[in-house]
XYZ file of C-alpha atoms in Angstrom:
662
model
C 20.565 142.845 75.026
C 23.161 145.420 76.226
C 25.333 143.957 79.343
C 25.933 143.838 83.076
C 28.346 146.402 84.731
C 29.588 146.256 87.926
C 30.686 149.874 89.586
C 32.598 149.968 92.719
C 34.366 153.682 93.136
C 37.746 153.418 95.157
C 37.551 156.336 94.027
C 36.145 154.664 90.999
C 36.134 151.001 90.205
C 34.118 150.089 87.209
C 33.221 146.485 86.264
C 31.619 146.058 82.743
C 30.402 143.214 81.032
C 29.617 143.402 77.456
C 27.709 140.936 75.371
C 24.669 140.925 72.866
C 22.222 139.214 70.069
C 20.145 141.830 68.479
C 19.656 142.866 72.177
C 22.035 143.809 75.047
C 21.308 143.634 78.701
C 22.778 145.974 81.256
C 23.575 145.694 84.929
C 25.385 147.841 87.044
C 26.563 147.612 90.817
C 28.633 149.639 92.847
C 30.452 149.801 96.386
C 32.019 153.208 96.761
C 35.013 155.109 98.255
C 38.521 153.588 99.318
C 40.536 153.634 102.593
C 44.100 151.779 103.269
C 44.951 149.492 106.035
C 48.389 148.042 106.600
C 47.090 144.668 106.976
C 43.325 143.289 105.424
C 43.634 140.145 107.635
C 43.477 141.849 110.795
C 40.033 141.851 112.619
C 38.186 144.989 111.858
C 34.547 146.179 111.560
C 33.047 144.463 108.465
C 31.652 146.680 105.612
C 29.514 144.127 103.802
C 28.199 140.589 103.786
C 30.214 138.207 101.472
C 29.721 134.830 100.316
C 31.539 132.484 97.687
C 30.911 129.342 96.490
C 32.161 126.800 93.489
C 30.406 124.162 92.090
C 30.877 121.548 88.820
C 29.484 122.552 85.422
C 31.353 120.269 83.547
C 28.578 118.099 81.423
C 29.415 115.550 78.559
C 32.934 115.490 77.750
C 32.257 112.944 74.726
C 30.985 113.250 71.230
C 30.113 117.025 71.882
C 30.995 119.978 70.101
C 33.624 122.157 71.965
C 32.473 125.828 71.648
C 35.026 128.613 70.533
C 37.354 127.658 67.636
C 33.862 127.035 65.460
C 35.748 123.794 63.844
C 33.234 121.011 63.225
C 36.105 118.340 63.483
C 36.919 119.712 67.321
C 34.478 117.107 69.156
C 34.846 116.060 72.936
C 36.925 113.002 73.421
C 37.731 112.887 77.341
C 38.804 115.494 79.996
C 42.074 117.215 81.003
C 40.332 119.476 83.636
C 36.811 119.878 85.236
C 34.666 123.073 84.699
C 33.650 125.352 87.467
C 31.118 128.130 88.413
C 32.710 130.163 90.574
C 29.894 132.597 92.621
C 30.740 135.685 94.686
C 27.841 137.692 96.375
C 28.614 141.124 98.144
C 25.757 142.623 100.044
C 25.151 145.727 102.364
C 25.272 145.706 105.912
C 21.756 145.324 106.131
C 21.743 142.975 103.278
C 18.881 144.839 101.742
C 21.086 145.223 98.449
C 23.062 142.869 96.855
C 25.186 141.666 93.864
C 26.093 138.576 92.192
C 29.028 137.850 90.273
C 29.467 134.262 88.583
C 32.732 133.298 86.755
C 32.041 130.167 84.924
C 34.351 128.011 82.927
C 32.795 128.269 79.555
C 33.217 129.907 76.070
C 30.538 132.610 76.890
C 27.402 133.177 78.171
C 24.352 132.535 76.096
C 21.017 134.772 76.413
C 19.267 131.169 76.774
C 21.620 130.206 79.403
C 21.070 133.629 81.495
C 17.538 133.417 81.259
C 17.221 129.664 82.829
C 19.320 130.879 85.740
C 17.394 133.753 86.274
C 14.247 131.480 85.942
C 15.591 128.943 88.465
C 16.617 131.884 91.140
C 13.521 133.295 91.108
C 11.761 130.167 91.815
C 14.114 129.708 94.687
C 14.682 133.341 96.159
C 11.807 135.011 94.552
C 12.980 138.606 93.761
C 16.622 138.769 95.830
C 18.497 137.522 92.741
C 17.146 139.692 89.784
C 18.334 140.883 86.209
C 19.605 143.907 87.800
C 22.122 142.477 90.008
C 23.102 139.157 88.911
C 26.311 139.125 86.428
C 27.282 135.947 84.489
C 30.519 135.572 82.955
C 32.282 133.155 81.012
C 36.071 132.806 81.239
C 36.028 131.874 77.339
C 38.058 128.660 77.443
C 37.633 127.671 74.038
C 37.572 123.732 75.357
C 34.182 123.631 76.782
C 30.971 121.903 75.774
C 28.946 124.027 72.949
C 25.349 123.465 72.274
C 24.144 126.099 74.734
C 22.666 128.963 72.464
C 19.247 129.744 71.062
C 20.641 131.355 67.972
C 21.193 129.919 64.408
C 24.968 130.845 63.575
C 25.834 129.028 66.905
C 23.925 125.930 65.802
C 26.109 125.648 62.757
C 29.172 124.089 64.477
C 27.468 123.052 68.125
C 24.912 121.046 66.467
C 21.863 122.541 67.597
C 20.803 122.838 71.306
C 22.589 120.040 73.381
C 20.178 119.539 76.462
C 23.118 117.791 78.788
C 25.514 120.855 78.032
C 23.091 123.335 78.687
C 21.705 121.739 82.118
C 25.161 121.090 83.692
C 26.057 124.744 83.011
C 22.395 126.283 84.469
C 22.671 123.786 87.452
C 26.138 124.144 88.008
C 26.014 128.208 87.949
C 22.778 128.011 90.275
C 24.673 125.751 92.771
C 27.639 127.893 93.211
C 25.227 130.833 93.704
C 23.445 128.466 96.372
C 26.619 127.693 98.081
C 27.503 131.390 98.205
C 24.149 132.198 99.484
C 24.446 129.755 102.035
C 27.820 130.642 103.141
C 27.306 134.573 103.489
C 29.385 136.088 106.561
C 30.431 139.474 107.367
C 33.696 140.696 105.306
C 35.965 143.072 103.874
C 36.861 143.565 100.189
C 40.257 144.864 99.141
C 41.486 145.604 95.568
C 45.079 145.623 94.101
C 46.659 146.385 90.688
C 49.630 145.270 89.065
C 51.247 144.584 85.664
C 51.415 140.677 84.012
C 54.388 140.558 82.061
C 55.427 137.821 79.293
C 51.970 136.182 79.049
C 49.915 137.908 76.062
C 50.756 139.743 72.563
C 48.279 141.605 70.384
C 47.108 139.427 67.679
C 46.053 141.990 65.218
C 48.617 144.607 65.685
C 48.364 146.023 62.387
C 44.893 147.030 63.238
C 45.919 148.565 66.497
C 48.411 150.562 64.324
C 45.407 152.338 62.556
C 44.161 154.199 65.948
C 45.440 157.676 66.446
C 48.872 158.146 67.070
C 47.727 160.516 69.973
C 45.739 157.678 71.656
C 48.170 154.858 71.281
C 50.863 157.224 72.845
C 48.611 156.868 76.245
C 49.827 153.191 76.746
C 53.037 151.658 76.520
C 51.765 148.730 75.153
C 49.348 147.656 72.412
C 47.987 145.186 75.052
C 46.214 146.043 78.427
C 49.008 144.422 80.750
C 47.082 145.506 84.075
C 45.795 142.895 86.184
C 42.955 143.555 89.017
C 42.435 141.579 91.837
C 39.523 141.494 94.193
C 40.459 139.534 97.716
C 37.545 138.804 99.799
C 38.314 138.316 103.695
C 35.488 137.245 106.608
C 35.486 139.783 109.831
C 37.247 137.393 111.760
C 40.261 137.376 109.421
C 39.671 133.840 107.252
C 40.500 134.137 103.844
C 37.279 133.869 101.709
C 38.246 134.044 98.045
C 39.464 136.432 95.241
C 38.557 137.564 91.717
C 41.170 138.657 89.296
C 40.507 140.145 85.866
C 43.423 139.802 83.250
C 43.024 140.304 79.461
C 44.017 137.285 77.888
C 42.357 134.892 75.519
C 41.783 131.267 77.112
C 43.334 129.626 73.765
C 46.607 128.172 75.011
C 44.961 124.661 74.241
C 44.668 125.313 70.392
C 42.098 123.412 67.632
C 43.518 120.510 67.698
C 42.794 119.672 71.301
C 39.560 117.430 72.090
C 40.015 117.186 75.787
C 37.660 119.497 78.004
C 39.098 121.857 80.241
C 39.313 125.300 81.347
C 42.546 126.314 79.542
C 45.374 128.980 81.376
C 42.911 130.647 83.282
C 41.413 127.781 84.817
C 44.833 126.319 85.468
C 45.435 129.488 87.204
C 42.558 128.980 89.504
C 43.428 125.459 90.287
C 47.071 126.414 91.388
C 45.291 129.478 93.543
C 42.214 126.884 95.013
C 45.040 124.357 95.785
C 47.354 126.628 97.441
C 44.646 128.027 100.063
C 42.897 124.720 100.237
C 45.616 122.411 101.740
C 45.048 119.230 101.767
C 41.808 119.112 99.592
C 41.215 117.547 96.096
C 40.955 119.997 93.300
C 37.130 121.232 93.527
C 36.839 121.127 97.267
C 37.787 123.173 99.712
C 35.794 126.768 101.271
C 38.416 129.165 99.313
C 37.287 129.982 95.886
C 39.496 131.853 93.113
C 38.048 133.143 90.152
C 40.151 134.425 87.194
C 37.542 136.054 84.974
C 37.328 137.411 81.634
C 38.544 140.949 80.884
C 38.842 143.097 77.474
C 40.620 140.274 75.758
C 39.065 140.805 72.327
C 42.465 140.908 70.687
C 44.748 139.431 72.937
C 46.406 136.115 72.463
C 48.260 133.912 75.450
C 50.660 132.679 72.275
C 53.501 134.879 72.891
C 55.789 133.228 70.269
C 53.686 134.688 67.410
C 52.062 133.684 64.067
C 54.391 131.219 61.886
C 53.458 129.083 58.577
C 53.145 125.282 59.918
C 54.343 124.029 56.694
C 57.517 126.335 56.327
C 58.379 127.932 59.945
C 58.690 131.155 58.600
C 57.071 134.245 60.096
C 53.423 135.265 58.730
C 53.063 138.437 61.030
C 51.724 140.244 58.094
C 48.019 142.119 57.832
C 46.719 139.223 56.276
C 48.292 136.661 58.727
C 48.614 134.620 55.479
C 51.472 132.200 54.231
C 52.965 132.089 50.929
C 51.975 128.571 50.522
C 48.806 127.161 52.045
C 47.361 131.071 52.896
C 45.682 131.537 56.112
C 45.001 128.013 56.866
C 48.795 127.520 57.460
C 49.285 130.544 59.687
C 49.006 129.564 63.643
C 50.782 131.272 66.327
C 52.723 129.218 68.987
C 52.250 129.628 72.829
C 55.572 129.635 74.874
C 55.856 125.910 75.704
C 56.880 122.920 73.546
C 53.306 122.099 73.458
C 49.949 123.310 73.837
C 49.765 121.574 77.630
C 53.186 122.854 78.489
C 52.022 126.437 76.969
C 48.581 126.453 79.071
C 50.702 125.951 82.338
C 53.178 128.632 81.895
C 50.636 130.896 81.158
C 48.157 129.872 83.879
C 51.213 130.001 86.287
C 52.181 133.495 85.568
C 49.067 134.706 85.942
C 48.525 132.834 89.061
C 51.938 134.253 90.501
C 50.873 138.035 89.845
C 47.684 137.390 91.111
C 49.081 135.771 94.340
C 51.683 138.510 94.762
C 48.860 141.308 94.364
C 46.590 139.085 96.773
C 49.186 139.073 99.191
C 49.772 142.889 99.417
C 46.175 143.932 98.807
C 45.639 146.541 101.252
C 43.153 149.403 99.550
C 39.883 148.655 101.078
C 36.763 149.025 99.047
C 33.587 150.945 101.058
C 30.548 152.569 100.577
C 27.068 152.014 99.154
C 25.953 149.213 96.744
C 23.528 149.985 93.775
C 22.904 148.384 90.237
C 21.177 149.355 87.040
C 19.522 147.111 84.286
C 18.152 147.838 81.078
C 17.650 146.088 77.701
C 18.688 147.542 74.601
C 18.071 147.101 71.093
C 21.560 147.361 69.844
C 20.792 147.097 66.107
C 18.869 150.666 66.465
C 20.855 153.079 68.588
C 21.657 156.678 67.478
C 24.858 157.922 68.734
C 26.045 161.701 69.289
C 29.665 161.732 68.036
C 29.634 165.566 68.860
C 27.072 168.667 69.052
C 26.462 168.299 64.963
C 27.371 164.690 64.059
C 24.552 161.647 64.821
C 25.324 158.181 63.485
C 23.299 154.957 64.044
C 24.255 151.479 64.584
C 23.439 148.774 62.301
C 21.637 145.423 62.064
C 23.662 142.710 63.129
C 25.860 141.173 60.703
C 29.509 139.344 60.276
C 32.066 139.998 57.724
C 34.285 137.683 55.258
C 37.308 137.779 57.862
C 35.150 136.546 60.389
C 35.381 133.004 58.416
C 39.071 133.561 58.014
C 39.498 133.104 61.920
C 42.382 134.127 63.734
C 45.963 133.212 64.433
C 44.989 131.255 67.355
C 42.912 129.136 65.484
C 41.872 129.548 61.544
C 39.207 129.409 59.782
C 38.165 127.387 56.692
C 38.148 127.637 53.025
C 40.216 130.495 51.244
C 38.737 133.534 53.652
C 41.620 135.944 54.622
C 41.952 138.490 57.667
C 41.566 142.143 56.265
C 38.976 141.347 53.494
C 37.485 144.774 52.448
C 36.029 143.089 49.166
C 33.395 140.240 48.938
C 33.842 137.046 47.046
C 31.493 136.574 44.120
C 31.490 132.752 44.909
C 30.764 132.893 48.802
C 28.229 136.310 48.184
C 26.323 133.974 45.684
C 26.198 130.776 47.991
C 25.336 133.419 51.202
C 22.412 134.872 48.744
C 21.162 131.382 47.876
C 21.165 130.150 51.522
C 19.918 133.418 53.603
C 19.275 136.076 51.332
C 21.054 139.215 49.849
C 21.795 141.476 52.579
C 19.848 144.856 52.056
C 21.715 148.004 50.402
C 20.771 149.814 53.496
C 22.626 147.300 55.649
C 25.498 146.854 53.236
C 26.101 150.791 53.302
C 25.647 150.890 57.376
C 28.551 148.175 57.422
C 31.028 149.616 54.978
C 33.733 148.651 54.760
C 32.814 145.484 55.724
C 31.767 143.053 53.256
C 28.970 141.382 54.899
C 28.926 137.178 55.011
C 25.998 136.706 57.552
C 23.716 139.159 57.739
C 22.415 137.723 61.209
C 23.926 138.091 64.669
C 23.868 138.390 68.104
C 33.900 141.938 73.553
C 35.810 144.738 74.198
C 39.185 145.378 72.771
C 41.939 147.695 74.087
C 42.262 149.692 76.685
C 39.985 151.262 79.917
C 38.906 155.073 80.604
C 42.253 156.790 81.971
C 41.934 158.235 85.277
C 39.771 155.704 86.532
C 40.185 152.254 87.847
C 38.118 150.513 85.507
C 37.714 146.744 85.197
C 36.144 145.143 82.112
C 34.514 141.837 82.870
C 33.852 140.544 79.165
C 31.462 137.962 77.818
C 28.801 138.584 80.209
C 24.990 137.421 80.127
C 24.684 137.539 76.018
C 27.615 137.179 73.819
C 28.418 140.388 71.426
C 31.407 138.710 69.734
C 33.476 142.013 69.242
C 33.737 145.890 69.565
C 36.619 147.343 67.578
C 37.448 150.899 67.480
C 36.246 153.059 64.223
C 39.525 153.075 62.935
C 40.202 148.938 63.420
C 37.198 148.504 61.830
C 38.209 149.882 58.442
C 41.085 147.245 58.000
C 38.741 144.529 58.411
C 40.615 141.894 60.363
C 38.713 139.144 62.579
C 37.741 141.173 65.186
C 36.493 144.114 63.104
C 34.697 141.397 60.920
C 33.023 140.392 64.026
C 31.969 143.830 65.270
C 28.259 143.015 64.693
C 26.348 146.343 64.792
C 28.723 148.444 62.460
C 31.452 150.987 62.602
C 29.895 152.894 65.412
C 29.426 149.982 67.793
C 31.950 150.879 70.296
C 30.578 154.828 70.528
C 27.133 153.281 70.933
C 28.243 150.975 74.210
C 30.359 154.090 75.639
C 27.180 156.068 75.430
C 24.862 153.457 76.885
C 27.318 153.040 79.577
C 27.683 156.306 80.399
C 23.816 156.614 80.841
C 24.099 153.732 83.467
C 26.684 155.029 85.273
C 25.264 158.423 85.275
C 21.796 156.738 86.792
C 23.614 155.099 89.551
C 25.827 158.158 90.291
C 22.545 160.372 90.577
C 20.831 157.728 92.410
C 18.145 157.255 89.340
C 18.221 153.840 88.280
C 14.586 153.526 88.851
C 13.852 155.835 85.956
C 15.933 153.765 83.300
C 13.605 152.165 80.774
C 13.429 148.484 80.937
C 13.736 148.390 77.243
C 12.626 146.051 74.525
C 12.947 142.280 76.673
C 14.341 139.414 74.258
C 12.343 136.056 73.796
C 13.450 132.685 75.410
C 12.395 130.564 72.093
C 10.995 126.900 72.311
C 13.993 124.970 70.857
C 14.320 122.254 73.145
C 14.058 119.325 70.711
C 16.463 120.293 67.717
C 19.804 118.966 67.804
C 22.312 117.006 65.324
C 23.828 115.256 67.848
C 22.930 111.952 67.192
C 21.076 109.826 70.481
C 23.306 107.736 72.534
C 23.375 103.694 71.697
C 23.514 100.884 73.711
C 27.171 99.759 74.797
C 28.783 96.581 74.127
C 31.908 94.935 76.025
C 34.537 93.274 73.928
C 34.552 89.589 73.420
C 35.649 87.699 76.519
C 35.825 91.228 78.395
C 33.598 92.727 80.767
C 32.880 96.487 81.562
C 35.497 97.850 83.832
C 38.230 94.951 82.875
C 41.806 96.797 82.302
C 42.791 96.522 78.615
C 46.646 97.486 79.320
C 48.015 96.760 82.480
C 50.247 99.191 84.586
C 54.002 98.369 85.037
C 54.787 97.141 88.770
C 57.271 100.272 89.145
C 57.347 103.666 87.837
C 59.969 106.892 88.373
C 58.336 109.871 89.498
C 59.749 111.836 86.576
C 58.221 109.318 83.858
C 55.000 109.747 81.991
C 52.233 106.736 82.146
C 48.587 106.092 82.485
C 46.814 106.030 85.954
C 44.154 107.598 88.339
C 45.532 107.975 91.644
C 44.603 106.345 94.806
C 47.593 105.699 97.413
C 47.811 102.921 99.632
C 47.975 103.831 103.714
C 49.993 100.971 105.449
C 48.748 102.760 108.797
C 45.093 102.486 107.901
C 45.361 99.405 105.504
C 43.373 101.529 102.879
C 43.640 103.291 99.754
C 43.417 107.184 99.634
C 42.306 109.327 96.842
C 45.041 111.860 95.990
C 44.266 112.971 92.623
C 41.012 113.020 90.598
C 39.617 114.111 87.461
C 39.910 117.486 88.017
C 43.646 117.447 88.774
C 46.000 119.122 85.739
C 48.327 115.777 85.795
C 45.666 113.564 84.860
C 44.050 113.018 81.090
C 41.186 111.089 80.447
C 40.673 109.989 76.827
C 37.657 108.443 75.314
C 37.446 106.811 72.140
C 34.848 105.308 70.235
C 35.360 101.861 68.880
C 33.566 99.371 66.551
C 30.189 97.482 67.291
C 28.899 99.573 70.056
C 32.231 99.461 71.704
C 34.631 102.137 73.179
C 37.732 102.547 75.184
C 39.089 104.660 77.875
C 42.706 105.558 78.438
C 43.552 107.607 81.604
C 47.091 109.136 81.776
C 49.060 110.575 84.968
C 51.720 112.797 84.012
C 53.835 112.470 87.395
C 54.914 115.727 88.312
C 58.684 115.934 90.179
C 58.135 115.507 94.059
C 55.491 113.259 94.047
C 55.988 110.682 97.232
C 57.044 107.437 96.945
C 54.591 104.559 97.782
C 52.033 102.174 96.294
C 49.519 103.285 94.408
C 46.780 102.129 91.638
C 44.605 103.128 88.980
C 40.770 103.729 88.939
C 38.064 104.085 86.767
C 34.479 104.819 87.124
C 31.690 104.753 83.881
C 28.439 103.859 82.804
C 27.063 101.863 80.275
C 23.712 101.952 78.417
C 22.001 98.408 78.150
C 18.896 97.627 76.284
C 15.981 96.001 78.177
C 13.142 96.193 75.911
C 12.721 97.224 72.390
C 12.633 100.891 73.040
C 13.892 101.236 76.689
C 17.214 101.456 77.943
C 18.903 101.919 81.156
C 22.357 103.107 82.421
C 24.360 100.723 84.444
C 27.720 101.882 86.553
C 30.667 99.858 86.357
C 34.203 100.629 87.906
C 37.592 99.605 86.820
C 40.915 99.080 88.808
C 44.414 98.698 88.123
C 46.813 96.497 90.032
C 49.295 98.129 92.396
C 52.023 99.331 91.748
C 55.184 101.433 93.243
C 56.477 104.906 92.530
C 60.025 105.199 93.688
C 62.507 108.063 94.057
C 64.804 108.987 91.403
């Protein structure tokens, strides 16, 4: 399917969302024109109806493969931050036309996920929310649960379809849309744009240099540093929320991480929502702040660049390879001392720029709304390069460099980036397992040597002279879209451009058609295209079923295994879940929950059906002195009959302890 696009002219505000399988689906939505006001919070006539909503979509956090790095050893072992779906609905004054944009803290949106969301929306709202006006975008965190795809390639590392993960994401997205729908009110939209520094690098600079010099001279950097913020305000001036788009991979948390979390962009959302929802716990409050994915394809947050893990020397070379250990040793480093600190630094950078742009946003978005949708078989698109040359896209395939991974997360075995020739050993294994690609497919993808002849992100910059926002990873995942020139050197992004060297040209042509249909008010004339199937694969999974749980000898579920000390200084790092005692009310009050970035939840499986939980609170400076305690809420499975188990809740609590000023 082709992707969904949101167009809003101010004079031209264009929001694309690319993705794929063999099909791509597209939607286009658009408010038009722009005005300027000196204060976006003053009470003026509302131009739209606006609704915002947020809902939890975390799902299981233990024993489930994490989605993003394709590392089978990266299995969930706890929680750093909860994952949320954030929904925004904009409707015209008569509410006859509307657009839904959802940013969810997940790796990407799968075709199955989108189809199930649309099914639920149809059962609730009829034809109000449809394929042509619902845009689902994943933030691209690499630390969320996997197992919600229906295509074979993603099953290899996700161990099939994991229904609890899929159900949590679907229900979370639908619930966030429900909340936005129920809370719609007259409101206004404002847009602002600025530059974010010290937060990203191009992880394939050698590929970028292959682009024509005349094109590179149009830009001041080899990454898109622009941030676009869309501010939403109620007619009475009450602040509702924002969407921020900025190109950066949420991979500050590397592939050694086992805690479910929303990474750097999720931390930015956390900071903004905590700022606006004063006194509320994370995940609570009416203000919703989404830091959505954009054209992040070749953009890394690991700003110190790649170094050899074994020697410390730079491996910033075309193959991203080290003299000793090869590509497996070449890893990029973030700005912090560890991945947790790097996540905070990049997330805070993004948050601070978004806050500045939000506060200064005065350019108002006005005009009619429109949307367009089309299914496209991306493996068979004819592209007119010019008046005399026509080319075609290819049947989907991934190259050898795909398996090499990137400097953000290396692959396995002896694969390296920049491979333009196959390897006889791996080609033979491919042929035995999957069958040899046809000569036609091989020729179509040249110079890519094909590793996987099967398949289901835009790189670089937007169109000059327009306010263009590319909202990535929407509706169905398309891997990558490299330029024709970048494709020739076959680093990871090019090897992951699955429809061949002319993929970008095909997308541009298709999006141009959608934009034209909207401009001419001719969206009803767009051909629907070949709709993809929803496969019945609900019973296929390699994740073992959960067994019964046993408490240690002479212990009960909820017993504390390692007690807290009686006193802590606020700068020390120790274990706790946080409630503070109030002497006024003689009661305990929750001050932090498991969505707080200062707490960490670790789960480990022991022997004899036993498991342990460790809870940490990294106490920040400025924590209010007082009496605190830790509490844990869990569930265990108990067998009641030979083939029947039940789930029983339990809780544990530490003794009280003091936090004192330094």
